[in-house]
């Protein structure tokens, strides 16, 4: 069994182990972003209208729907609590579209009066055959890698997981280890919130592909999210945490 970690970093975290099957969207767990954007690179405004739960699935959408100073509306949710070392797992299906980003990640930063730490899974939906993993530590990117998604991120639900320990990070797709980072580079150390987001950009074309109006509602669907703290038992049969004990 992986050992739990103590110390100042762990004390910053308030979040406990949980599984969310999205039978509803708990207001005590989730904050829905609404009425702003993350900067000039983003061509849409976060809107609560782009977040819906139906049939046990959380759906985030992107569409041409003017809101505030942007012509497009997009969706983001974030946990209210911060989480520390453990196993993070999401079962997600994405859509397609050049210039869009469908992300499952953890983040903390200056808005929370903390350094920018981040751990990512990002499907650049111009090419849903792959997902990009990476980290940020103190606002600097590390450990970037594009990995295959068997069958395509848009063709069905896939399981994305990472195991965050003090001196090691491991990323998994459908239960298979796809990337690992150790002490060769800095690793995130600050407790973080969990996010899902779907957004577009007119300016990051080299990375996300040139933006083109999809002419329809683009959707990212989440069937399950789980966090299992280090040292605690796995919470469902398919969990990566079960393999680590």
PDB file of C-alpha atoms in Angstrom:
ATOM      1  CA  UNK A   1       0.000   0.000   0.000  1.00  0.00           C
ATOM      2  CA  UNK A   2       1.239   3.511  -0.795  1.00  0.00           C
ATOM      3  CA  UNK A   3       2.077   5.411   2.348  1.00  0.00           C
ATOM      4  CA  UNK A   4       0.198   8.535   3.305  1.00  0.00           C
ATOM      5  CA  UNK A   5       2.202  11.758   3.379  1.00  0.00           C
ATOM      6  CA  UNK A   6       2.218  14.174   6.277  1.00  0.00           C
ATOM      7  CA  UNK A   7       3.650  17.659   6.636  1.00  0.00           C
ATOM      8  CA  UNK A   8       2.738  21.222   5.777  1.00  0.00           C
ATOM      9  CA  UNK A   9       1.656  20.420   2.243  1.00  0.00           C
ATOM     10  CA  UNK A  10      -0.864  17.826   3.359  1.00  0.00           C
ATOM     11  CA  UNK A  11      -2.253  20.261   5.915  1.00  0.00           C
ATOM     12  CA  UNK A  12      -3.298  22.618   3.112  1.00  0.00           C
ATOM     13  CA  UNK A  13      -5.699  20.004   1.777  1.00  0.00           C
ATOM     14  CA  UNK A  14      -9.266  19.732   3.054  1.00  0.00           C
ATOM     15  CA  UNK A  15     -10.639  17.263   0.513  1.00  0.00           C
ATOM     16  CA  UNK A  16     -11.227  13.639   1.515  1.00  0.00           C
ATOM     17  CA  UNK A  17     -11.576  10.490  -0.611  1.00  0.00           C
ATOM     18  CA  UNK A  18     -14.798  10.410  -2.641  1.00  0.00           C
ATOM     19  CA  UNK A  19     -16.512   9.021  -5.731  1.00  0.00           C
ATOM     20  CA  UNK A  20     -18.915  11.232  -7.704  1.00  0.00           C
ATOM     21  CA  UNK A  21     -21.181   9.425 -10.188  1.00  0.00           C
ATOM     22  CA  UNK A  22     -22.939  12.672 -11.131  1.00  0.00           C
ATOM     23  CA  UNK A  23     -26.475  11.690 -10.259  1.00  0.00           C
ATOM     24  CA  UNK A  24     -26.623  15.412  -9.462  1.00  0.00           C
ATOM     25  CA  UNK A  25     -24.158  18.277  -9.226  1.00  0.00           C
ATOM     26  CA  UNK A  26     -23.460  18.852  -5.555  1.00  0.00           C
ATOM     27  CA  UNK A  27     -23.225  22.533  -4.709  1.00  0.00           C
ATOM     28  CA  UNK A  28     -21.199  21.702  -1.620  1.00  0.00           C
ATOM     29  CA  UNK A  29     -18.566  19.921  -3.749  1.00  0.00           C
ATOM     30  CA  UNK A  30     -18.636  21.897  -7.003  1.00  0.00           C
ATOM     31  CA  UNK A  31     -18.325  25.545  -7.959  1.00  0.00           C
ATOM     32  CA  UNK A  32     -19.578  26.408 -11.468  1.00  0.00           C
ATOM     33  CA  UNK A  33     -17.542  29.109 -13.234  1.00  0.00           C
ATOM     34  CA  UNK A  34     -19.744  31.868 -14.630  1.00  0.00           C
ATOM     35  CA  UNK A  35     -19.305  35.325 -16.102  1.00  0.00           C
ATOM     36  CA  UNK A  36     -15.564  35.596 -16.786  1.00  0.00           C
ATOM     37  CA  UNK A  37     -12.738  34.187 -18.913  1.00  0.00           C
ATOM     38  CA  UNK A  38      -9.129  33.263 -18.210  1.00  0.00           C
ATOM     39  CA  UNK A  39      -7.532  35.853 -20.487  1.00  0.00           C
ATOM     40  CA  UNK A  40      -7.132  37.077 -24.055  1.00  0.00           C
ATOM     41  CA  UNK A  41      -6.179  33.598 -25.262  1.00  0.00           C
ATOM     42  CA  UNK A  42      -9.697  32.316 -24.471  1.00  0.00           C
ATOM     43  CA  UNK A  43     -12.441  33.116 -27.004  1.00  0.00           C
ATOM     44  CA  UNK A  44     -15.369  32.157 -24.765  1.00  0.00           C
ATOM     45  CA  UNK A  45     -16.923  33.197 -21.458  1.00  0.00           C
ATOM     46  CA  UNK A  46     -17.481  30.636 -18.713  1.00  0.00           C
ATOM     47  CA  UNK A  47     -21.242  30.210 -18.368  1.00  0.00           C
ATOM     48  CA  UNK A  48     -23.299  28.159 -15.942  1.00  0.00           C
ATOM     49  CA  UNK A  49     -25.698  27.551 -18.837  1.00  0.00           C
ATOM     50  CA  UNK A  50     -23.041  25.293 -20.386  1.00  0.00           C
ATOM     51  CA  UNK A  51     -23.065  22.909 -17.409  1.00  0.00           C
ATOM     52  CA  UNK A  52     -25.758  20.226 -17.159  1.00  0.00           C
ATOM     53  CA  UNK A  53     -26.181  16.882 -15.415  1.00  0.00           C
ATOM     54  CA  UNK A  54     -28.342  14.224 -17.036  1.00  0.00           C
ATOM     55  CA  UNK A  55     -28.582  10.442 -16.687  1.00  0.00           C
ATOM     56  CA  UNK A  56     -25.602  10.201 -14.369  1.00  0.00           C
ATOM     57  CA  UNK A  57     -23.341  12.284 -16.617  1.00  0.00           C
ATOM     58  CA  UNK A  58     -21.864  15.742 -16.190  1.00  0.00           C
ATOM     59  CA  UNK A  59     -21.910  17.570 -19.533  1.00  0.00           C
ATOM     60  CA  UNK A  60     -19.837  20.646 -20.360  1.00  0.00           C
ATOM     61  CA  UNK A  61     -20.541  22.425 -23.640  1.00  0.00           C
ATOM     62  CA  UNK A  62     -19.096  25.017 -26.010  1.00  0.00           C
ATOM     63  CA  UNK A  63     -21.263  26.926 -28.477  1.00  0.00           C
ATOM     64  CA  UNK A  64     -21.732  30.188 -30.310  1.00  0.00           C
ATOM     65  CA  UNK A  65     -23.770  31.973 -27.667  1.00  0.00           C
ATOM     66  CA  UNK A  66     -22.656  35.541 -26.906  1.00  0.00           C
ATOM     67  CA  UNK A  67     -22.027  36.208 -23.219  1.00  0.00           C
ATOM     68  CA  UNK A  68     -20.287  39.253 -21.768  1.00  0.00           C
ATOM     69  CA  UNK A  69     -17.485  40.323 -24.168  1.00  0.00           C
ATOM     70  CA  UNK A  70     -17.140  36.953 -25.956  1.00  0.00           C
ATOM     71  CA  UNK A  71     -19.172  35.507 -28.839  1.00  0.00           C
ATOM     72  CA  UNK A  72     -18.935  31.974 -27.476  1.00  0.00           C
ATOM     73  CA  UNK A  73     -19.961  30.375 -24.175  1.00  0.00           C
ATOM     74  CA  UNK A  74     -18.065  27.507 -22.554  1.00  0.00           C
ATOM     75  CA  UNK A  75     -18.161  25.369 -19.422  1.00  0.00           C
ATOM     76  CA  UNK A  76     -15.973  24.842 -16.374  1.00  0.00           C
ATOM     77  CA  UNK A  77     -16.476  23.321 -12.927  1.00  0.00           C
ATOM     78  CA  UNK A  78     -14.036  23.184 -10.025  1.00  0.00           C
ATOM     79  CA  UNK A  79     -14.111  21.603  -6.603  1.00  0.00           C
ATOM     80  CA  UNK A  80     -14.518  23.877  -3.636  1.00  0.00           C
ATOM     81  CA  UNK A  81     -11.999  21.864  -1.616  1.00  0.00           C
ATOM     82  CA  UNK A  82      -8.316  21.272  -2.256  1.00  0.00           C
ATOM     83  CA  UNK A  83      -6.788  17.820  -2.514  1.00  0.00           C
ATOM     84  CA  UNK A  84      -3.333  16.462  -1.821  1.00  0.00           C
ATOM     85  CA  UNK A  85      -1.369  13.329  -2.729  1.00  0.00           C
ATOM     86  CA  UNK A  86      -3.487  10.458  -3.984  1.00  0.00           C
ATOM     87  CA  UNK A  87      -5.138   8.834  -6.994  1.00  0.00           C
ATOM     88  CA  UNK A  88      -7.272  11.064  -9.238  1.00  0.00           C
ATOM     89  CA  UNK A  89      -9.541   9.308 -11.757  1.00  0.00           C
ATOM     90  CA  UNK A  90     -12.077  10.524 -14.306  1.00  0.00           C
ATOM     91  CA  UNK A  91     -14.131   8.658 -16.892  1.00  0.00           C
ATOM     92  CA  UNK A  92     -14.550  11.064 -19.805  1.00  0.00           C
ATOM     93  CA  UNK A  93     -15.762  11.267 -23.402  1.00  0.00           C
ATOM     94  CA  UNK A  94     -14.800  14.255 -25.539  1.00  0.00           C
ATOM     95  CA  UNK A  95     -16.023  15.761 -28.788  1.00  0.00           C
ATOM     96  CA  UNK A  96     -14.074  16.989 -31.820  1.00  0.00           C
ATOM     97  CA  UNK A  97     -13.248  20.455 -33.121  1.00  0.00           C
ATOM     98  CA  UNK A  98     -10.158  22.436 -34.062  1.00  0.00           C
ATOM     99  CA  UNK A  99      -9.135  25.117 -31.586  1.00  0.00           C
ATOM    100  CA  UNK A 100     -10.827  23.503 -28.580  1.00  0.00           C
ATOM    101  CA  UNK A 101      -9.455  22.000 -25.369  1.00  0.00           C
ATOM    102  CA  UNK A 102     -11.262  19.433 -23.182  1.00  0.00           C
ATOM    103  CA  UNK A 103      -9.430  19.127 -19.878  1.00  0.00           C
ATOM    104  CA  UNK A 104      -9.395  17.154 -16.622  1.00  0.00           C
ATOM    105  CA  UNK A 105      -6.808  18.660 -14.291  1.00  0.00           C
ATOM    106  CA  UNK A 106      -5.854  19.919 -10.860  1.00  0.00           C
ATOM    107  CA  UNK A 107      -4.777  23.502 -10.264  1.00  0.00           C
ATOM    108  CA  UNK A 108      -3.925  26.045  -7.616  1.00  0.00           C
ATOM    109  CA  UNK A 109      -2.508  29.501  -8.276  1.00  0.00           C
ATOM    110  CA  UNK A 110      -2.309  33.224  -7.550  1.00  0.00           C
ATOM    111  CA  UNK A 111      -6.108  33.631  -7.449  1.00  0.00           C
ATOM    112  CA  UNK A 112      -5.936  31.408  -4.337  1.00  0.00           C
ATOM    113  CA  UNK A 113      -2.820  33.217  -3.048  1.00  0.00           C
ATOM    114  CA  UNK A 114      -0.709  30.157  -3.861  1.00  0.00           C
ATOM    115  CA  UNK A 115       2.046  29.359  -6.385  1.00  0.00           C
ATOM    116  CA  UNK A 116       0.835  28.004  -9.733  1.00  0.00           C
ATOM    117  CA  UNK A 117       0.905  24.189  -9.479  1.00  0.00           C
ATOM    118  CA  UNK A 118      -1.008  22.016 -11.962  1.00  0.00           C
ATOM    119  CA  UNK A 119      -1.389  18.422 -13.168  1.00  0.00           C
ATOM    120  CA  UNK A 120      -3.087  17.937 -16.546  1.00  0.00           C
ATOM    121  CA  UNK A 121      -4.923  15.706 -18.936  1.00  0.00           C
ATOM    122  CA  UNK A 122      -5.860  17.800 -21.998  1.00  0.00           C
ATOM    123  CA  UNK A 123      -7.528  16.491 -25.141  1.00  0.00           C
ATOM    124  CA  UNK A 124      -6.848  18.955 -27.944  1.00  0.00           C
ATOM    125  CA  UNK A 125      -9.947  17.974 -29.877  1.00  0.00           C
ATOM    126  CA  UNK A 126      -8.372  18.739 -33.247  1.00  0.00           C
ATOM    127  CA  UNK A 127      -6.883  15.237 -32.758  1.00  0.00           C
ATOM    128  CA  UNK A 128      -8.865  13.137 -30.254  1.00  0.00           C
ATOM    129  CA  UNK A 129      -6.604  10.135 -30.866  1.00  0.00           C
ATOM    130  CA  UNK A 130      -4.256  11.571 -28.233  1.00  0.00           C
ATOM    131  CA  UNK A 131      -4.257  13.282 -24.858  1.00  0.00           C
ATOM    132  CA  UNK A 132      -1.570  15.628 -23.556  1.00  0.00           C
ATOM    133  CA  UNK A 133      -0.263  15.209 -20.018  1.00  0.00           C
ATOM    134  CA  UNK A 134       1.971  17.659 -18.194  1.00  0.00           C
ATOM    135  CA  UNK A 135       2.594  19.569 -14.976  1.00  0.00           C
ATOM    136  CA  UNK A 136       3.251  23.133 -13.897  1.00  0.00           C
ATOM    137  CA  UNK A 137       5.377  23.954 -10.860  1.00  0.00           C
ATOM    138  CA  UNK A 138       5.724  27.581  -9.828  1.00  0.00           C
ATOM    139  CA  UNK A 139       4.089  28.512 -13.129  1.00  0.00           C
ATOM    140  CA  UNK A 140       6.679  26.683 -15.258  1.00  0.00           C
ATOM    141  CA  UNK A 141       5.712  23.698 -17.474  1.00  0.00           C
ATOM    142  CA  UNK A 142       7.319  20.283 -17.047  1.00  0.00           C
ATOM    143  CA  UNK A 143       6.791  16.666 -18.081  1.00  0.00           C
ATOM    144  CA  UNK A 144       4.772  17.287 -21.238  1.00  0.00           C
ATOM    145  CA  UNK A 145       3.912  14.235 -23.348  1.00  0.00           C
ATOM    146  CA  UNK A 146       1.305  13.331 -25.971  1.00  0.00           C
ATOM    147  CA  UNK A 147      -0.034   9.806 -25.419  1.00  0.00           C
ATOM    148  CA  UNK A 148      -2.440   7.645 -27.390  1.00  0.00           C
ATOM    149  CA  UNK A 149      -6.071   7.169 -26.398  1.00  0.00           C
ATOM    150  CA  UNK A 150      -7.086   3.687 -27.622  1.00  0.00           C
ATOM    151  CA  UNK A 151      -9.886   4.064 -30.149  1.00  0.00           C
ATOM    152  CA  UNK A 152     -10.030   7.839 -29.710  1.00  0.00           C
ATOM    153  CA  UNK A 153     -11.173  10.117 -26.901  1.00  0.00           C
ATOM    154  CA  UNK A 154     -14.324  10.948 -28.885  1.00  0.00           C
ATOM    155  CA  UNK A 155     -15.421   7.369 -29.627  1.00  0.00           C
ATOM    156  CA  UNK A 156     -16.422   6.401 -26.104  1.00  0.00           C
ATOM    157  CA  UNK A 157     -15.667   6.931 -22.435  1.00  0.00           C
ATOM    158  CA  UNK A 158     -12.062   6.458 -21.365  1.00  0.00           C
ATOM    159  CA  UNK A 159     -10.489   6.323 -17.930  1.00  0.00           C
ATOM    160  CA  UNK A 160      -7.865   8.967 -17.193  1.00  0.00           C
ATOM    161  CA  UNK A 161      -5.969   8.733 -13.920  1.00  0.00           C
ATOM    162  CA  UNK A 162      -2.879  10.081 -12.241  1.00  0.00           C
ATOM    163  CA  UNK A 163      -1.167   9.013  -9.047  1.00  0.00           C
ATOM    164  CA  UNK A 164       0.411  11.955  -7.271  1.00  0.00           C
ATOM    165  CA  UNK A 165       3.071  11.242  -4.671  1.00  0.00           C
ATOM    166  CA  UNK A 166       5.668  13.552  -3.155  1.00  0.00           C
ATOM    167  CA  UNK A 167       8.497  12.282  -5.352  1.00  0.00           C
ATOM    168  CA  UNK A 168       6.641  10.639  -8.254  1.00  0.00           C
ATOM    169  CA  UNK A 169       3.758  11.249 -10.653  1.00  0.00           C
ATOM    170  CA  UNK A 170       2.233   8.571 -12.861  1.00  0.00           C
ATOM    171  CA  UNK A 171      -0.409   9.028 -15.562  1.00  0.00           C
ATOM    172  CA  UNK A 172      -2.706   6.219 -16.752  1.00  0.00           C
ATOM    173  CA  UNK A 173      -5.102   5.842 -19.697  1.00  0.00           C
ATOM    174  CA  UNK A 174      -7.608   3.007 -19.454  1.00  0.00           C
ATOM    175  CA  UNK A 175      -5.619   1.484 -16.615  1.00  0.00           C
ATOM    176  CA  UNK A 176      -2.311   1.461 -18.511  1.00  0.00           C
ATOM    177  CA  UNK A 177       0.699   3.483 -17.373  1.00  0.00           C
ATOM    178  CA  UNK A 178       1.509   6.024 -20.116  1.00  0.00           C
ATOM    179  CA  UNK A 179       3.920   8.487 -18.472  1.00  0.00           C
ATOM    180  CA  UNK A 180       5.945   8.890 -15.302  1.00  0.00           C
ATOM    181  CA  UNK A 181       7.797  11.796 -13.699  1.00  0.00           C
ATOM    182  CA  UNK A 182      10.236  11.465 -10.818  1.00  0.00           C
ATOM    183  CA  UNK A 183      12.754  13.691  -9.095  1.00  0.00           C
ATOM    184  CA  UNK A 184      14.473  14.574 -12.370  1.00  0.00           C
ATOM    185  CA  UNK A 185      12.147  17.594 -12.608  1.00  0.00           C
ATOM    186  CA  UNK A 186      10.252  19.572  -9.947  1.00  0.00           C
ATOM    187  CA  UNK A 187       6.870  18.112  -9.018  1.00  0.00           C
ATOM    188  CA  UNK A 188       3.770  19.921  -7.749  1.00  0.00           C
ATOM    189  CA  UNK A 189       3.625  20.127  -3.970  1.00  0.00           C
ATOM    190  CA  UNK A 190       0.675  22.395  -3.188  1.00  0.00           C
ATOM    191  CA  UNK A 191      -2.835  21.084  -2.540  1.00  0.00           C
ATOM    192  CA  UNK A 192      -5.053  21.746  -5.560  1.00  0.00           C
ATOM    193  CA  UNK A 193      -8.645  21.932  -6.737  1.00  0.00           C
ATOM    194  CA  UNK A 194      -9.996  19.490  -9.340  1.00  0.00           C
ATOM    195  CA  UNK A 195     -11.290  20.965 -12.601  1.00  0.00           C
ATOM    196  CA  UNK A 196     -13.132  19.974 -15.763  1.00  0.00           C
ATOM    197  CA  UNK A 197     -13.248  22.507 -18.591  1.00  0.00           C
ATOM    198  CA  UNK A 198     -14.084  22.840 -22.277  1.00  0.00           C
ATOM    199  CA  UNK A 199     -12.932  26.037 -23.985  1.00  0.00           C
ATOM    200  CA  UNK A 200     -11.678  27.527 -27.247  1.00  0.00           C
ATOM    201  CA  UNK A 201      -8.960  29.869 -28.463  1.00  0.00           C
ATOM    202  CA  UNK A 202      -8.388  32.117 -31.470  1.00  0.00           C
ATOM    203  CA  UNK A 203      -4.729  32.697 -30.607  1.00  0.00           C
ATOM    204  CA  UNK A 204      -3.234  29.326 -29.599  1.00  0.00           C
ATOM    205  CA  UNK A 205      -3.534  27.774 -33.047  1.00  0.00           C
ATOM    206  CA  UNK A 206      -0.055  26.261 -33.106  1.00  0.00           C
ATOM    207  CA  UNK A 207      -0.954  24.200 -30.045  1.00  0.00           C
ATOM    208  CA  UNK A 208      -4.725  23.700 -30.268  1.00  0.00           C
ATOM    209  CA  UNK A 209      -5.192  24.013 -34.028  1.00  0.00           C
ATOM    210  CA  UNK A 210      -6.737  26.990 -35.847  1.00  0.00           C
ATOM    211  CA  UNK A 211     -10.135  27.777 -34.383  1.00  0.00           C
ATOM    212  CA  UNK A 212     -13.114  27.191 -36.640  1.00  0.00           C
ATOM    213  CA  UNK A 213     -16.716  27.712 -35.600  1.00  0.00           C
ATOM    214  CA  UNK A 214     -18.018  24.156 -35.101  1.00  0.00           C
ATOM    215  CA  UNK A 215     -21.514  25.239 -36.144  1.00  0.00           C
ATOM    216  CA  UNK A 216     -23.022  23.118 -33.383  1.00  0.00           C
ATOM    217  CA  UNK A 217     -22.865  22.511 -29.660  1.00  0.00           C
ATOM    218  CA  UNK A 218     -19.627  20.700 -28.748  1.00  0.00           C
ATOM    219  CA  UNK A 219     -19.775  18.545 -25.612  1.00  0.00           C
ATOM    220  CA  UNK A 220     -17.446  16.984 -23.047  1.00  0.00           C
ATOM    221  CA  UNK A 221     -19.088  14.325 -20.853  1.00  0.00           C
ATOM    222  CA  UNK A 222     -17.901  13.007 -17.473  1.00  0.00           C
ATOM    223  CA  UNK A 223     -19.320   9.741 -16.179  1.00  0.00           C
ATOM    224  CA  UNK A 224     -17.355   9.519 -12.927  1.00  0.00           C
ATOM    225  CA  UNK A 225     -14.732  11.283 -10.843  1.00  0.00           C
ATOM    226  CA  UNK A 226     -12.889   9.776  -7.886  1.00  0.00           C
ATOM    227  CA  UNK A 227     -10.167  10.832  -5.507  1.00  0.00           C
ATOM    228  CA  UNK A 228      -8.511   8.239  -3.277  1.00  0.00           C
ATOM    229  CA  UNK A 229      -6.062   9.578  -0.707  1.00  0.00           C
ATOM    230  CA  UNK A 230      -2.774   7.714  -0.358  1.00  0.00           C
ATOM    231  CA  UNK A 231      -2.995   4.937   2.183  1.00  0.00           C
ATOM    232  CA  UNK A 232      -6.772   4.485   1.803  1.00  0.00           C
ATOM    233  CA  UNK A 233      -8.493   1.482   0.136  1.00  0.00           C
ATOM    234  CA  UNK A 234      -9.649   1.676  -3.481  1.00  0.00           C
ATOM    235  CA  UNK A 235     -13.276   2.693  -3.907  1.00  0.00           C
ATOM    236  CA  UNK A 236     -14.461   0.836  -7.022  1.00  0.00           C
ATOM    237  CA  UNK A 237     -13.376  -2.287  -8.855  1.00  0.00           C
ATOM    238  CA  UNK A 238     -11.780  -0.644 -11.915  1.00  0.00           C
ATOM    239  CA  UNK A 239      -9.833   1.904  -9.884  1.00  0.00           C
ATOM    240  CA  UNK A 240      -6.112   2.310 -10.513  1.00  0.00           C
ATOM    241  CA  UNK A 241      -5.844   2.596  -6.724  1.00  0.00           C
ATOM    242  CA  UNK A 242      -6.700  -1.122  -6.452  1.00  0.00           C
ATOM    243  CA  UNK A 243      -3.543  -1.998  -8.383  1.00  0.00           C
ATOM    244  CA  UNK A 244      -1.301   0.044  -6.120  1.00  0.00           C
ATOM    245  CA  UNK A 245      -2.052  -1.826  -2.903  1.00  0.00           C
TER     246      UNK A 245
END
